[in-house]
Amino acid sequence: DAKTTQPTSMDCAEGRAANLPCNHSTISGNEYVYWYRQIHSQGPQYIIHGLKNNETNEMASLIITEDRKSSTLILPHATLRDTAVYYCIALSGYSTLTFGKGTMLLVSP
Amino acid sequence: NAGVTQTPKFRVLKTGQSMTLLCAQDMNHEYMYWYRQDPGMGLRLIHYSVGEGTTAKGEVPDGYNVSRLKKQNFLLGLESAAPSQTSVYFCASSYGQGLRLSYEQYFGPGTRLTVT
């Protein structure tokens, strides 16, 4: 699986958009980009995934660059409940789900 | 719709004791998974199941056994607990994708196990 690189931490004001970047410059053609988050003391939560095209669901939007070497998860109107560690993972379907260090997003009032 | 539930939420065991962790899901998912999460080690897959009556080993299966007698339940057993099994255990479930693991997984709240 391709290695992903994320900032250690980010801050966001409540109500503003949170844009979380992820670098996956060695991603291969059959690897999807997945995003999960984990709120303190809770189980991980699936957010969204994509291959080439941008994706949107009720939780977030995923923007993948044309060369697929990086992506951005967008939470359009961050709330205090979005404070969590966000994990970006590149997976092809032949390995197990595992998390790196992720980005600690702190949403402040 | 409760999603994925786990019991118990917390447990303290002495070395050598046994216990069973129960996972239940009400989403009619074919696949179910057991993970452990440790500081600095991230999430690691212990065992998984692609359907009722089937189980398979993950990355760290030693010291654990599992059973999937009903589609909605997945049990994780520790026959003789060791301090190295102190961890947070998460169960997850997903729809199936043939023989490939699905990564759109739905997790339970976790069981915090301490082995002394």
JSON list of N, CA and C in Angstrom, two decimals, chain A residues 30-105:
[
{"chain": "A", "resi": 30, "resn": "ASN", "atom": "N", "xyz": [-4.50, 1.08, -8.89]},
{"chain": "A", "resi": 30, "resn": "ASN", "atom": "CA", "xyz": [-5.65, 0.35, -8.34]},
{"chain": "A", "resi": 30, "resn": "ASN", "atom": "C", "xyz": [-5.88, 0.64, -6.86]},
{"chain": "A", "resi": 31, "resn": "GLU", "atom": "N", "xyz": [-5.19, 1.61, -6.31]},
{"chain": "A", "resi": 31, "resn": "GLU", "atom": "CA", "xyz": [-5.37, 1.95, -4.90]},
{"chain": "A", "resi": 31, "resn": "GLU", "atom": "C", "xyz": [-6.37, 3.08, -4.73]},
{"chain": "A", "resi": 32, "resn": "TYR", "atom": "N", "xyz": [-7.33, 2.84, -3.84]},
{"chain": "A", "resi": 32, "resn": "TYR", "atom": "CA", "xyz": [-8.29, 3.85, -3.48]},
{"chain": "A", "resi": 32, "resn": "TYR", "atom": "C", "xyz": [-7.75, 4.68, -2.31]},
{"chain": "A", "resi": 33, "resn": "VAL", "atom": "N", "xyz": [-8.25, 5.89, -2.19]},
{"chain": "A", "resi": 33, "resn": "VAL", "atom": "CA", "xyz": [-7.95, 6.73, -1.02]},
{"chain": "A", "resi": 33, "resn": "VAL", "atom": "C", "xyz": [-9.15, 6.67, -0.09]},
{"chain": "A", "resi": 34, "resn": "TYR", "atom": "N", "xyz": [-8.90, 6.24, 1.13]},
{"chain": "A", "resi": 34, "resn": "TYR", "atom": "CA", "xyz": [-9.95, 6.16, 2.15]},
{"chain": "A", "resi": 34, "resn": "TYR", "atom": "C", "xyz": [-9.65, 7.16, 3.26]},
{"chain": "A", "resi": 35, "resn": "TRP", "atom": "N", "xyz": [-10.73, 7.69, 3.83]},
{"chain": "A", "resi": 35, "resn": "TRP", "atom": "CA", "xyz": [-10.62, 8.56, 5.00]},
{"chain": "A", "resi": 35, "resn": "TRP", "atom": "C", "xyz": [-11.48, 8.00, 6.12]},
{"chain": "A", "resi": 36, "resn": "TYR", "atom": "N", "xyz": [-10.86, 7.94, 7.28]},
{"chain": "A", "resi": 36, "resn": "TYR", "atom": "CA", "xyz": [-11.55, 7.56, 8.51]},
{"chain": "A", "resi": 36, "resn": "TYR", "atom": "C", "xyz": [-11.26, 8.64, 9.55]},
{"chain": "A", "resi": 37, "resn": "ARG", "atom": "N", "xyz": [-12.05, 8.66, 10.60]},
{"chain": "A", "resi": 37, "resn": "ARG", "atom": "CA", "xyz": [-11.72, 9.50, 11.74]},
{"chain": "A", "resi": 37, "resn": "ARG", "atom": "C", "xyz": [-12.00, 8.72, 13.02]},
{"chain": "A", "resi": 38, "resn": "GLN", "atom": "N", "xyz": [-11.35, 9.17, 14.09]},
{"chain": "A", "resi": 38, "resn": "GLN", "atom": "CA", "xyz": [-11.57, 8.53, 15.38]},
{"chain": "A", "resi": 38, "resn": "GLN", "atom": "C", "xyz": [-11.66, 9.63, 16.44]},
{"chain": "A", "resi": 39, "resn": "ILE", "atom": "N", "xyz": [-12.86, 9.77, 16.95]},
{"chain": "A", "resi": 39, "resn": "ILE", "atom": "CA", "xyz": [-13.10, 10.68, 18.06]},
{"chain": "A", "resi": 39, "resn": "ILE", "atom": "C", "xyz": [-12.57, 10.01, 19.32]},
{"chain": "A", "resi": 40, "resn": "HIS", "atom": "N", "xyz": [-12.05, 10.80, 20.24]},
{"chain": "A", "resi": 40, "resn": "HIS", "atom": "CA", "xyz": [-11.42, 10.28, 21.44]},
{"chain": "A", "resi": 40, "resn": "HIS", "atom": "C", "xyz": [-12.30, 9.23, 22.13]},
{"chain": "A", "resi": 41, "resn": "SER", "atom": "N", "xyz": [-11.69, 8.06, 22.40]},
{"chain": "A", "resi": 41, "resn": "SER", "atom": "CA", "xyz": [-12.35, 6.97, 23.13]},
{"chain": "A", "resi": 41, "resn": "SER", "atom": "C", "xyz": [-13.52, 6.35, 22.39]},
{"chain": "A", "resi": 42, "resn": "GLN", "atom": "N", "xyz": [-13.59, 6.56, 21.09]},
{"chain": "A", "resi": 42, "resn": "GLN", "atom": "CA", "xyz": [-14.64, 5.92, 20.30]},
{"chain": "A", "resi": 42, "resn": "GLN", "atom": "C", "xyz": [-14.02, 5.05, 19.21]},
{"chain": "A", "resi": 43, "resn": "GLY", "atom": "N", "xyz": [-14.85, 4.27, 18.56]},
{"chain": "A", "resi": 43, "resn": "GLY", "atom": "CA", "xyz": [-14.37, 3.46, 17.45]},
{"chain": "A", "resi": 43, "resn": "GLY", "atom": "C", "xyz": [-14.14, 4.29, 16.21]},
{"chain": "A", "resi": 44, "resn": "PRO", "atom": "N", "xyz": [-13.27, 3.83, 15.31]},
{"chain": "A", "resi": 44, "resn": "PRO", "atom": "CA", "xyz": [-13.06, 4.56, 14.06]},
{"chain": "A", "resi": 44, "resn": "PRO", "atom": "C", "xyz": [-14.36, 4.67, 13.27]},
{"chain": "A", "resi": 45, "resn": "GLN", "atom": "N", "xyz": [-14.46, 5.73, 12.49]},
{"chain": "A", "resi": 45, "resn": "GLN", "atom": "CA", "xyz": [-15.66, 5.99, 11.70]},
{"chain": "A", "resi": 45, "resn": "GLN", "atom": "C", "xyz": [-15.27, 6.21, 10.25]},
{"chain": "A", "resi": 46, "resn": "TYR", "atom": "N", "xyz": [-15.84, 5.43, 9.36]},
{"chain": "A", "resi": 46, "resn": "TYR", "atom": "CA", "xyz": [-15.61, 5.61, 7.92]},
{"chain": "A", "resi": 46, "resn": "TYR", "atom": "C", "xyz": [-16.21, 6.95, 7.48]},
{"chain": "A", "resi": 47, "resn": "ILE", "atom": "N", "xyz": [-15.46, 7.69, 6.65]},
{"chain": "A", "resi": 47, "resn": "ILE", "atom": "CA", "xyz": [-15.98, 8.96, 6.17]},
{"chain": "A", "resi": 47, "resn": "ILE", "atom": "C", "xyz": [-16.31, 8.88, 4.67]},
{"chain": "A", "resi": 48, "resn": "ILE", "atom": "N", "xyz": [-15.31, 8.56, 3.87]},
{"chain": "A", "resi": 48, "resn": "ILE", "atom": "CA", "xyz": [-15.48, 8.63, 2.42]},
{"chain": "A", "resi": 48, "resn": "ILE", "atom": "C", "xyz": [-14.32, 7.94, 1.74]},
{"chain": "A", "resi": 49, "resn": "HIS", "atom": "N", "xyz": [-14.47, 7.56, 0.48]},
{"chain": "A", "resi": 49, "resn": "HIS", "atom": "CA", "xyz": [-13.34, 7.06, -0.27]},
{"chain": "A", "resi": 49, "resn": "HIS", "atom": "C", "xyz": [-13.50, 7.40, -1.74]},
{"chain": "A", "resi": 50, "resn": "GLY", "atom": "N", "xyz": [-12.40, 7.34, -2.48]},
{"chain": "A", "resi": 50, "resn": "GLY", "atom": "CA", "xyz": [-12.44, 7.65, -3.90]},
{"chain": "A", "resi": 50, "resn": "GLY", "atom": "C", "xyz": [-11.26, 7.06, -4.62]},
{"chain": "A", "resi": 51, "resn": "LEU", "atom": "N", "xyz": [-11.38, 6.98, -5.94]},
{"chain": "A", "resi": 51, "resn": "LEU", "atom": "CA", "xyz": [-10.30, 6.46, -6.78]},
{"chain": "A", "resi": 51, "resn": "LEU", "atom": "C", "xyz": [-9.67, 7.57, -7.61]},
{"chain": "A", "resi": 52, "resn": "LYS", "atom": "N", "xyz": [-10.48, 8.18, -8.46]},
{"chain": "A", "resi": 52, "resn": "LYS", "atom": "CA", "xyz": [-9.96, 9.25, -9.33]},
{"chain": "A", "resi": 52, "resn": "LYS", "atom": "C", "xyz": [-10.82, 10.51, -9.25]},
{"chain": "A", "resi": 53, "resn": "ASN", "atom": "N", "xyz": [-12.13, 10.28, -9.23]},
{"chain": "A", "resi": 53, "resn": "ASN", "atom": "CA", "xyz": [-13.04, 11.41, -9.26]},
{"chain": "A", "resi": 53, "resn": "ASN", "atom": "C", "xyz": [-13.27, 11.97, -7.87]},
{"chain": "A", "resi": 54, "resn": "ASN", "atom": "N", "xyz": [-13.67, 13.22, -7.81]},
{"chain": "A", "resi": 54, "resn": "ASN", "atom": "CA", "xyz": [-14.04, 13.81, -6.54]},
{"chain": "A", "resi": 54, "resn": "ASN", "atom": "C", "xyz": [-15.32, 13.16, -6.05]},
{"chain": "A", "resi": 55, "resn": "GLU", "atom": "N", "xyz": [-15.45, 13.03, -4.75]},
{"chain": "A", "resi": 55, "resn": "GLU", "atom": "CA", "xyz": [-16.61, 12.38, -4.16]},
{"chain": "A", "resi": 55, "resn": "GLU", "atom": "C", "xyz": [-17.19, 13.26, -3.08]},
{"chain": "A", "resi": 56, "resn": "THR", "atom": "N", "xyz": [-18.51, 13.15, -2.90]},
{"chain": "A", "resi": 56, "resn": "THR", "atom": "CA", "xyz": [-19.18, 13.90, -1.83]},
{"chain": "A", "resi": 56, "resn": "THR", "atom": "C", "xyz": [-20.23, 12.99, -1.21]},
{"chain": "A", "resi": 57, "resn": "ASN", "atom": "N", "xyz": [-20.34, 13.05, 0.10]},
{"chain": "A", "resi": 57, "resn": "ASN", "atom": "CA", "xyz": [-21.46, 12.40, 0.79]},
{"chain": "A", "resi": 57, "resn": "ASN", "atom": "C", "xyz": [-21.95, 13.33, 1.88]},
{"chain": "A", "resi": 58, "resn": "GLU", "atom": "N", "xyz": [-22.78, 12.81, 2.74]},
{"chain": "A", "resi": 58, "resn": "GLU", "atom": "CA", "xyz": [-23.40, 13.68, 3.74]},
{"chain": "A", "resi": 58, "resn": "GLU", "atom": "C", "xyz": [-22.41, 14.16, 4.78]},
{"chain": "A", "resi": 59, "resn": "MET", "atom": "N", "xyz": [-21.27, 13.51, 4.87]},
{"chain": "A", "resi": 59, "resn": "MET", "atom": "CA", "xyz": [-20.28, 13.91, 5.88]},
{"chain": "A", "resi": 59, "resn": "MET", "atom": "C", "xyz": [-19.24, 14.87, 5.33]},
{"chain": "A", "resi": 60, "resn": "ALA", "atom": "N", "xyz": [-18.77, 14.61, 4.11]},
{"chain": "A", "resi": 60, "resn": "ALA", "atom": "CA", "xyz": [-17.60, 15.34, 3.64]},
{"chain": "A", "resi": 60, "resn": "ALA", "atom": "C", "xyz": [-17.48, 15.26, 2.12]},
{"chain": "A", "resi": 61, "resn": "SER", "atom": "N", "xyz": [-16.50, 16.01, 1.61]},
{"chain": "A", "resi": 61, "resn": "SER", "atom": "CA", "xyz": [-16.12, 15.91, 0.21]},
{"chain": "A", "resi": 61, "resn": "SER", "atom": "C", "xyz": [-14.66, 15.49, 0.13]},
{"chain": "A", "resi": 62, "resn": "LEU", "atom": "N", "xyz": [-14.35, 14.74, -0.92]},
{"chain": "A", "resi": 62, "resn": "LEU", "atom": "CA", "xyz": [-12.98, 14.29, -1.15]},
{"chain": "A", "resi": 62, "resn": "LEU", "atom": "C", "xyz": [-12.55, 14.80, -2.51]},
{"chain": "A", "resi": 63, "resn": "ILE", "atom": "N", "xyz": [-11.47, 15.57, -2.50]},
{"chain": "A", "resi": 63, "resn": "ILE", "atom": "CA", "xyz": [-10.92, 16.10, -3.74]},
{"chain": "A", "resi": 63, "resn": "ILE", "atom": "C", "xyz": [-9.59, 15.40, -4.00]},
{"chain": "A", "resi": 64, "resn": "ILE", "atom": "N", "xyz": [-9.48, 14.72, -5.14]},
{"chain": "A", "resi": 64, "resn": "ILE", "atom": "CA", "xyz": [-8.26, 14.01, -5.50]},
{"chain": "A", "resi": 64, "resn": "ILE", "atom": "C", "xyz": [-7.64, 14.73, -6.69]},
{"chain": "A", "resi": 65, "resn": "THR", "atom": "N", "xyz": [-6.35, 15.04, -6.61]},
{"chain": "A", "resi": 65, "resn": "THR", "atom": "CA", "xyz": [-5.71, 15.74, -7.72]},
{"chain": "A", "resi": 65, "resn": "THR", "atom": "C", "xyz": [-5.68, 14.85, -8.96]},
{"chain": "A", "resi": 66, "resn": "GLU", "atom": "N", "xyz": [-5.52, 15.49, -10.09]},
{"chain": "A", "resi": 66, "resn": "GLU", "atom": "CA", "xyz": [-5.57, 14.75, -11.36]},
{"chain": "A", "resi": 66, "resn": "GLU", "atom": "C", "xyz": [-4.48, 13.68, -11.44]},
{"chain": "A", "resi": 67, "resn": "ASP", "atom": "N", "xyz": [-3.30, 13.98, -10.89]},
{"chain": "A", "resi": 67, "resn": "ASP", "atom": "CA", "xyz": [-2.21, 13.00, -10.91]},
{"chain": "A", "resi": 67, "resn": "ASP", "atom": "C", "xyz": [-2.33, 11.99, -9.76]},
{"chain": "A", "resi": 68, "resn": "ARG", "atom": "N", "xyz": [-3.33, 12.15, -8.93]},
{"chain": "A", "resi": 68, "resn": "ARG", "atom": "CA", "xyz": [-3.64, 11.27, -7.79]},
{"chain": "A", "resi": 68, "resn": "ARG", "atom": "C", "xyz": [-2.55, 11.23, -6.73]},
{"chain": "A", "resi": 69, "resn": "LYS", "atom": "N", "xyz": [-1.65, 12.18, -6.75]},
{"chain": "A", "resi": 69, "resn": "LYS", "atom": "CA", "xyz": [-0.58, 12.15, -5.76]},
{"chain": "A", "resi": 69, "resn": "LYS", "atom": "C", "xyz": [-0.96, 12.80, -4.44]},
{"chain": "A", "resi": 70, "resn": "SER", "atom": "N", "xyz": [-2.07, 13.46, -4.40]},
{"chain": "A", "resi": 70, "resn": "SER", "atom": "CA", "xyz": [-2.53, 14.04, -3.14]},
{"chain": "A", "resi": 70, "resn": "SER", "atom": "C", "xyz": [-4.04, 14.18, -3.16]},
{"chain": "A", "resi": 71, "resn": "SER", "atom": "N", "xyz": [-4.59, 14.37, -1.97]},
{"chain": "A", "resi": 71, "resn": "SER", "atom": "CA", "xyz": [-6.04, 14.56, -1.86]},
{"chain": "A", "resi": 71, "resn": "SER", "atom": "C", "xyz": [-6.32, 15.48, -0.67]},
{"chain": "A", "resi": 72, "resn": "THR", "atom": "N", "xyz": [-7.55, 15.98, -0.64]},
{"chain": "A", "resi": 72, "resn": "THR", "atom": "CA", "xyz": [-7.99, 16.84, 0.45]},
{"chain": "A", "resi": 72, "resn": "THR", "atom": "C", "xyz": [-9.37, 16.41, 0.89]},
{"chain": "A", "resi": 73, "resn": "LEU", "atom": "N", "xyz": [-9.52, 16.22, 2.19]},
{"chain": "A", "resi": 73, "resn": "LEU", "atom": "CA", "xyz": [-10.83, 15.96, 2.76]},
{"chain": "A", "resi": 73, "resn": "LEU", "atom": "C", "xyz": [-11.39, 17.28, 3.23]},
{"chain": "A", "resi": 74, "resn": "ILE", "atom": "N", "xyz": [-12.62, 17.57, 2.84]},
{"chain": "A", "resi": 74, "resn": "ILE", "atom": "CA", "xyz": [-13.24, 18.84, 3.21]},
{"chain": "A", "resi": 74, "resn": "ILE", "atom": "C", "xyz": [-14.47, 18.57, 4.07]},
{"chain": "A", "resi": 75, "resn": "LEU", "atom": "N", "xyz": [-14.46, 19.14, 5.28]},
{"chain": "A", "resi": 75, "resn": "LEU", "atom": "CA", "xyz": [-15.65, 19.16, 6.11]},
{"chain": "A", "resi": 75, "resn": "LEU", "atom": "C", "xyz": [-16.22, 20.57, 5.95]},
{"chain": "A", "resi": 76, "resn": "PRO", "atom": "N", "xyz": [-17.33, 20.73, 5.27]},
{"chain": "A", "resi": 76, "resn": "PRO", "atom": "CA", "xyz": [-17.76, 22.06, 4.82]},
{"chain": "A", "resi": 76, "resn": "PRO", "atom": "C", "xyz": [-18.08, 23.04, 5.95]},
{"chain": "A", "resi": 77, "resn": "HIS", "atom": "N", "xyz": [-18.65, 22.57, 7.03]},
{"chain": "A", "resi": 77, "resn": "HIS", "atom": "CA", "xyz": [-19.01, 23.45, 8.15]},
{"chain": "A", "resi": 77, "resn": "HIS", "atom": "C", "xyz": [-18.65, 22.71, 9.44]},
{"chain": "A", "resi": 78, "resn": "ALA", "atom": "N", "xyz": [-17.41, 22.85, 9.86]},
{"chain": "A", "resi": 78, "resn": "ALA", "atom": "CA", "xyz": [-16.93, 22.06, 10.99]},
{"chain": "A", "resi": 78, "resn": "ALA", "atom": "C", "xyz": [-17.67, 22.41, 12.28]},
{"chain": "A", "resi": 79, "resn": "THR", "atom": "N", "xyz": [-17.95, 21.41, 13.08]},
{"chain": "A", "resi": 79, "resn": "THR", "atom": "CA", "xyz": [-18.56, 21.61, 14.39]},
{"chain": "A", "resi": 79, "resn": "THR", "atom": "C", "xyz": [-17.60, 21.06, 15.45]},
{"chain": "A", "resi": 80, "resn": "LEU", "atom": "N", "xyz": [-17.89, 21.37, 16.71]},
{"chain": "A", "resi": 80, "resn": "LEU", "atom": "CA", "xyz": [-17.03, 20.89, 17.80]},
{"chain": "A", "resi": 80, "resn": "LEU", "atom": "C", "xyz": [-16.96, 19.36, 17.79]},
{"chain": "A", "resi": 81, "resn": "ARG", "atom": "N", "xyz": [-18.04, 18.73, 17.34]},
{"chain": "A", "resi": 81, "resn": "ARG", "atom": "CA", "xyz": [-18.07, 17.26, 17.33]},
{"chain": "A", "resi": 81, "resn": "ARG", "atom": "C", "xyz": [-17.18, 16.66, 16.25]},
{"chain": "A", "resi": 82, "resn": "ASP", "atom": "N", "xyz": [-16.65, 17.51, 15.37]},
{"chain": "A", "resi": 82, "resn": "ASP", "atom": "CA", "xyz": [-15.72, 17.02, 14.35]},
{"chain": "A", "resi": 82, "resn": "ASP", "atom": "C", "xyz": [-14.28, 16.96, 14.87]},
{"chain": "A", "resi": 83, "resn": "THR", "atom": "N", "xyz": [-14.04, 17.38, 16.09]},
{"chain": "A", "resi": 83, "resn": "THR", "atom": "CA", "xyz": [-12.71, 17.25, 16.68]},
{"chain": "A", "resi": 83, "resn": "THR", "atom": "C", "xyz": [-12.38, 15.77, 16.81]},
{"chain": "A", "resi": 84, "resn": "ALA", "atom": "N", "xyz": [-11.30, 15.36, 16.14]},
{"chain": "A", "resi": 84, "resn": "ALA", "atom": "CA", "xyz": [-10.96, 13.94, 16.06]},
{"chain": "A", "resi": 84, "resn": "ALA", "atom": "C", "xyz": [-9.60, 13.80, 15.38]},
{"chain": "A", "resi": 85, "resn": "VAL", "atom": "N", "xyz": [-9.10, 12.57, 15.35]},
{"chain": "A", "resi": 85, "resn": "VAL", "atom": "CA", "xyz": [-7.93, 12.25, 14.53]},
{"chain": "A", "resi": 85, "resn": "VAL", "atom": "C", "xyz": [-8.45, 11.72, 13.20]},
{"chain": "A", "resi": 86, "resn": "TYR", "atom": "N", "xyz": [-7.95, 12.29, 12.11]},
{"chain": "A", "resi": 86, "resn": "TYR", "atom": "CA", "xyz": [-8.38, 11.92, 10.76]},
{"chain": "A", "resi": 86, "resn": "TYR", "atom": "C", "xyz": [-7.28, 11.14, 10.07]},
{"chain": "A", "resi": 87, "resn": "TYR", "atom": "N", "xyz": [-7.65, 10.01, 9.51]},
{"chain": "A", "resi": 87, "resn": "TYR", "atom": "CA", "xyz": [-6.68, 9.12, 8.87]},
{"chain": "A", "resi": 87, "resn": "TYR", "atom": "C", "xyz": [-6.95, 9.02, 7.37]},
{"chain": "A", "resi": 88, "resn": "CYS", "atom": "N", "xyz": [-5.90, 9.19, 6.61]},
{"chain": "A", "resi": 88, "resn": "CYS", "atom": "CA", "xyz": [-5.94, 9.02, 5.16]},
{"chain": "A", "resi": 88, "resn": "CYS", "atom": "C", "xyz": [-5.17, 7.75, 4.84]},
{"chain": "A", "resi": 89, "resn": "ILE", "atom": "N", "xyz": [-5.78, 6.85, 4.09]},
{"chain": "A", "resi": 89, "resn": "ILE", "atom": "CA", "xyz": [-5.16, 5.56, 3.82]},
{"chain": "A", "resi": 89, "resn": "ILE", "atom": "C", "xyz": [-5.32, 5.23, 2.34]},
{"chain": "A", "resi": 90, "resn": "ALA", "atom": "N", "xyz": [-4.29, 4.67, 1.74]},
{"chain": "A", "resi": 90, "resn": "ALA", "atom": "CA", "xyz": [-4.37, 4.21, 0.35]},
{"chain": "A", "resi": 90, "resn": "ALA", "atom": "C", "xyz": [-4.41, 2.69, 0.36]},
{"chain": "A", "resi": 91, "resn": "LEU", "atom": "N", "xyz": [-5.44, 2.12, -0.23]},
{"chain": "A", "resi": 91, "resn": "LEU", "atom": "CA", "xyz": [-5.66, 0.66, -0.15]},
{"chain": "A", "resi": 91, "resn": "LEU", "atom": "C", "xyz": [-6.08, 0.10, -1.50]},
{"chain": "A", "resi": 92, "resn": "SER", "atom": "N", "xyz": [-5.61, -1.13, -1.76]},
{"chain": "A", "resi": 92, "resn": "SER", "atom": "CA", "xyz": [-5.94, -1.76, -3.04]},
{"chain": "A", "resi": 92, "resn": "SER", "atom": "C", "xyz": [-6.90, -2.91, -2.91]},
{"chain": "A", "resi": 93, "resn": "GLY", "atom": "N", "xyz": [-7.19, -3.36, -1.70]},
{"chain": "A", "resi": 93, "resn": "GLY", "atom": "CA", "xyz": [-8.10, -4.49, -1.55]},
{"chain": "A", "resi": 93, "resn": "GLY", "atom": "C", "xyz": [-7.42, -5.79, -1.27]},
{"chain": "A", "resi": 94, "resn": "TYR", "atom": "N", "xyz": [-6.08, -5.77, -1.18]},
{"chain": "A", "resi": 94, "resn": "TYR", "atom": "CA", "xyz": [-5.34, -7.00, -0.92]},
{"chain": "A", "resi": 94, "resn": "TYR", "atom": "C", "xyz": [-4.53, -6.90, 0.36]},
{"chain": "A", "resi": 95, "resn": "SER", "atom": "N", "xyz": [-4.87, -5.97, 1.21]},
{"chain": "A", "resi": 95, "resn": "SER", "atom": "CA", "xyz": [-4.19, -5.86, 2.49]},
{"chain": "A", "resi": 95, "resn": "SER", "atom": "C", "xyz": [-5.21, -5.43, 3.53]},
{"chain": "A", "resi": 96, "resn": "THR", "atom": "N", "xyz": [-4.75, -5.34, 4.77]},
{"chain": "A", "resi": 96, "resn": "THR", "atom": "CA", "xyz": [-5.68, -5.04, 5.84]},
{"chain": "A", "resi": 96, "resn": "THR", "atom": "C", "xyz": [-5.73, -3.55, 6.13]},
{"chain": "A", "resi": 97, "resn": "LEU", "atom": "N", "xyz": [-6.86, -3.13, 6.68]},
{"chain": "A", "resi": 97, "resn": "LEU", "atom": "CA", "xyz": [-7.04, -1.73, 7.06]},
{"chain": "A", "resi": 97, "resn": "LEU", "atom": "C", "xyz": [-6.15, -1.43, 8.25]},
{"chain": "A", "resi": 98, "resn": "THR", "atom": "N", "xyz": [-5.33, -0.42, 8.13]},
{"chain": "A", "resi": 98, "resn": "THR", "atom": "CA", "xyz": [-4.49, -0.02, 9.25]},
{"chain": "A", "resi": 98, "resn": "THR", "atom": "C", "xyz": [-4.32, 1.49, 9.20]},
{"chain": "A", "resi": 99, "resn": "PHE", "atom": "N", "xyz": [-4.14, 2.08, 10.36]},
{"chain": "A", "resi": 99, "resn": "PHE", "atom": "CA", "xyz": [-4.03, 3.54, 10.45]},
{"chain": "A", "resi": 99, "resn": "PHE", "atom": "C", "xyz": [-2.61, 3.95, 10.77]},
{"chain": "A", "resi": 100, "resn": "GLY", "atom": "N", "xyz": [-2.20, 5.08, 10.20]},
{"chain": "A", "resi": 100, "resn": "GLY", "atom": "CA", "xyz": [-0.93, 5.69, 10.58]},
{"chain": "A", "resi": 100, "resn": "GLY", "atom": "C", "xyz": [-1.17, 6.65, 11.73]},
{"chain": "A", "resi": 101, "resn": "LYS", "atom": "N", "xyz": [-0.44, 7.75, 11.75]},
{"chain": "A", "resi": 101, "resn": "LYS", "atom": "CA", "xyz": [-0.59, 8.70, 12.86]},
{"chain": "A", "resi": 101, "resn": "LYS", "atom": "C", "xyz": [-1.75, 9.67, 12.65]},
{"chain": "A", "resi": 102, "resn": "GLY", "atom": "N", "xyz": [-2.10, 9.96, 11.40]},
{"chain": "A", "resi": 102, "resn": "GLY", "atom": "CA", "xyz": [-3.24, 10.82, 11.13]},
{"chain": "A", "resi": 102, "resn": "GLY", "atom": "C", "xyz": [-3.02, 12.28, 11.49]},
{"chain": "A", "resi": 103, "resn": "THR", "atom": "N", "xyz": [-4.08, 13.06, 11.29]},
{"chain": "A", "resi": 103, "resn": "THR", "atom": "CA", "xyz": [-4.08, 14.49, 11.63]},
{"chain": "A", "resi": 103, "resn": "THR", "atom": "C", "xyz": [-5.06, 14.72, 12.77]},
{"chain": "A", "resi": 104, "resn": "MET", "atom": "N", "xyz": [-4.59, 15.34, 13.83]},
{"chain": "A", "resi": 104, "resn": "MET", "atom": "CA", "xyz": [-5.48, 15.71, 14.93]},
{"chain": "A", "resi": 104, "resn": "MET", "atom": "C", "xyz": [-6.11, 17.05, 14.58]},
{"chain": "A", "resi": 105, "resn": "LEU", "atom": "N", "xyz": [-7.42, 17.04, 14.31]},
{"chain": "A", "resi": 105, "resn": "LEU", "atom": "CA", "xyz": [-8.15, 18.25, 13.98]},
{"chain": "A", "resi": 105, "resn": "LEU", "atom": "C", "xyz": [-8.84, 18.75, 15.24]}
]
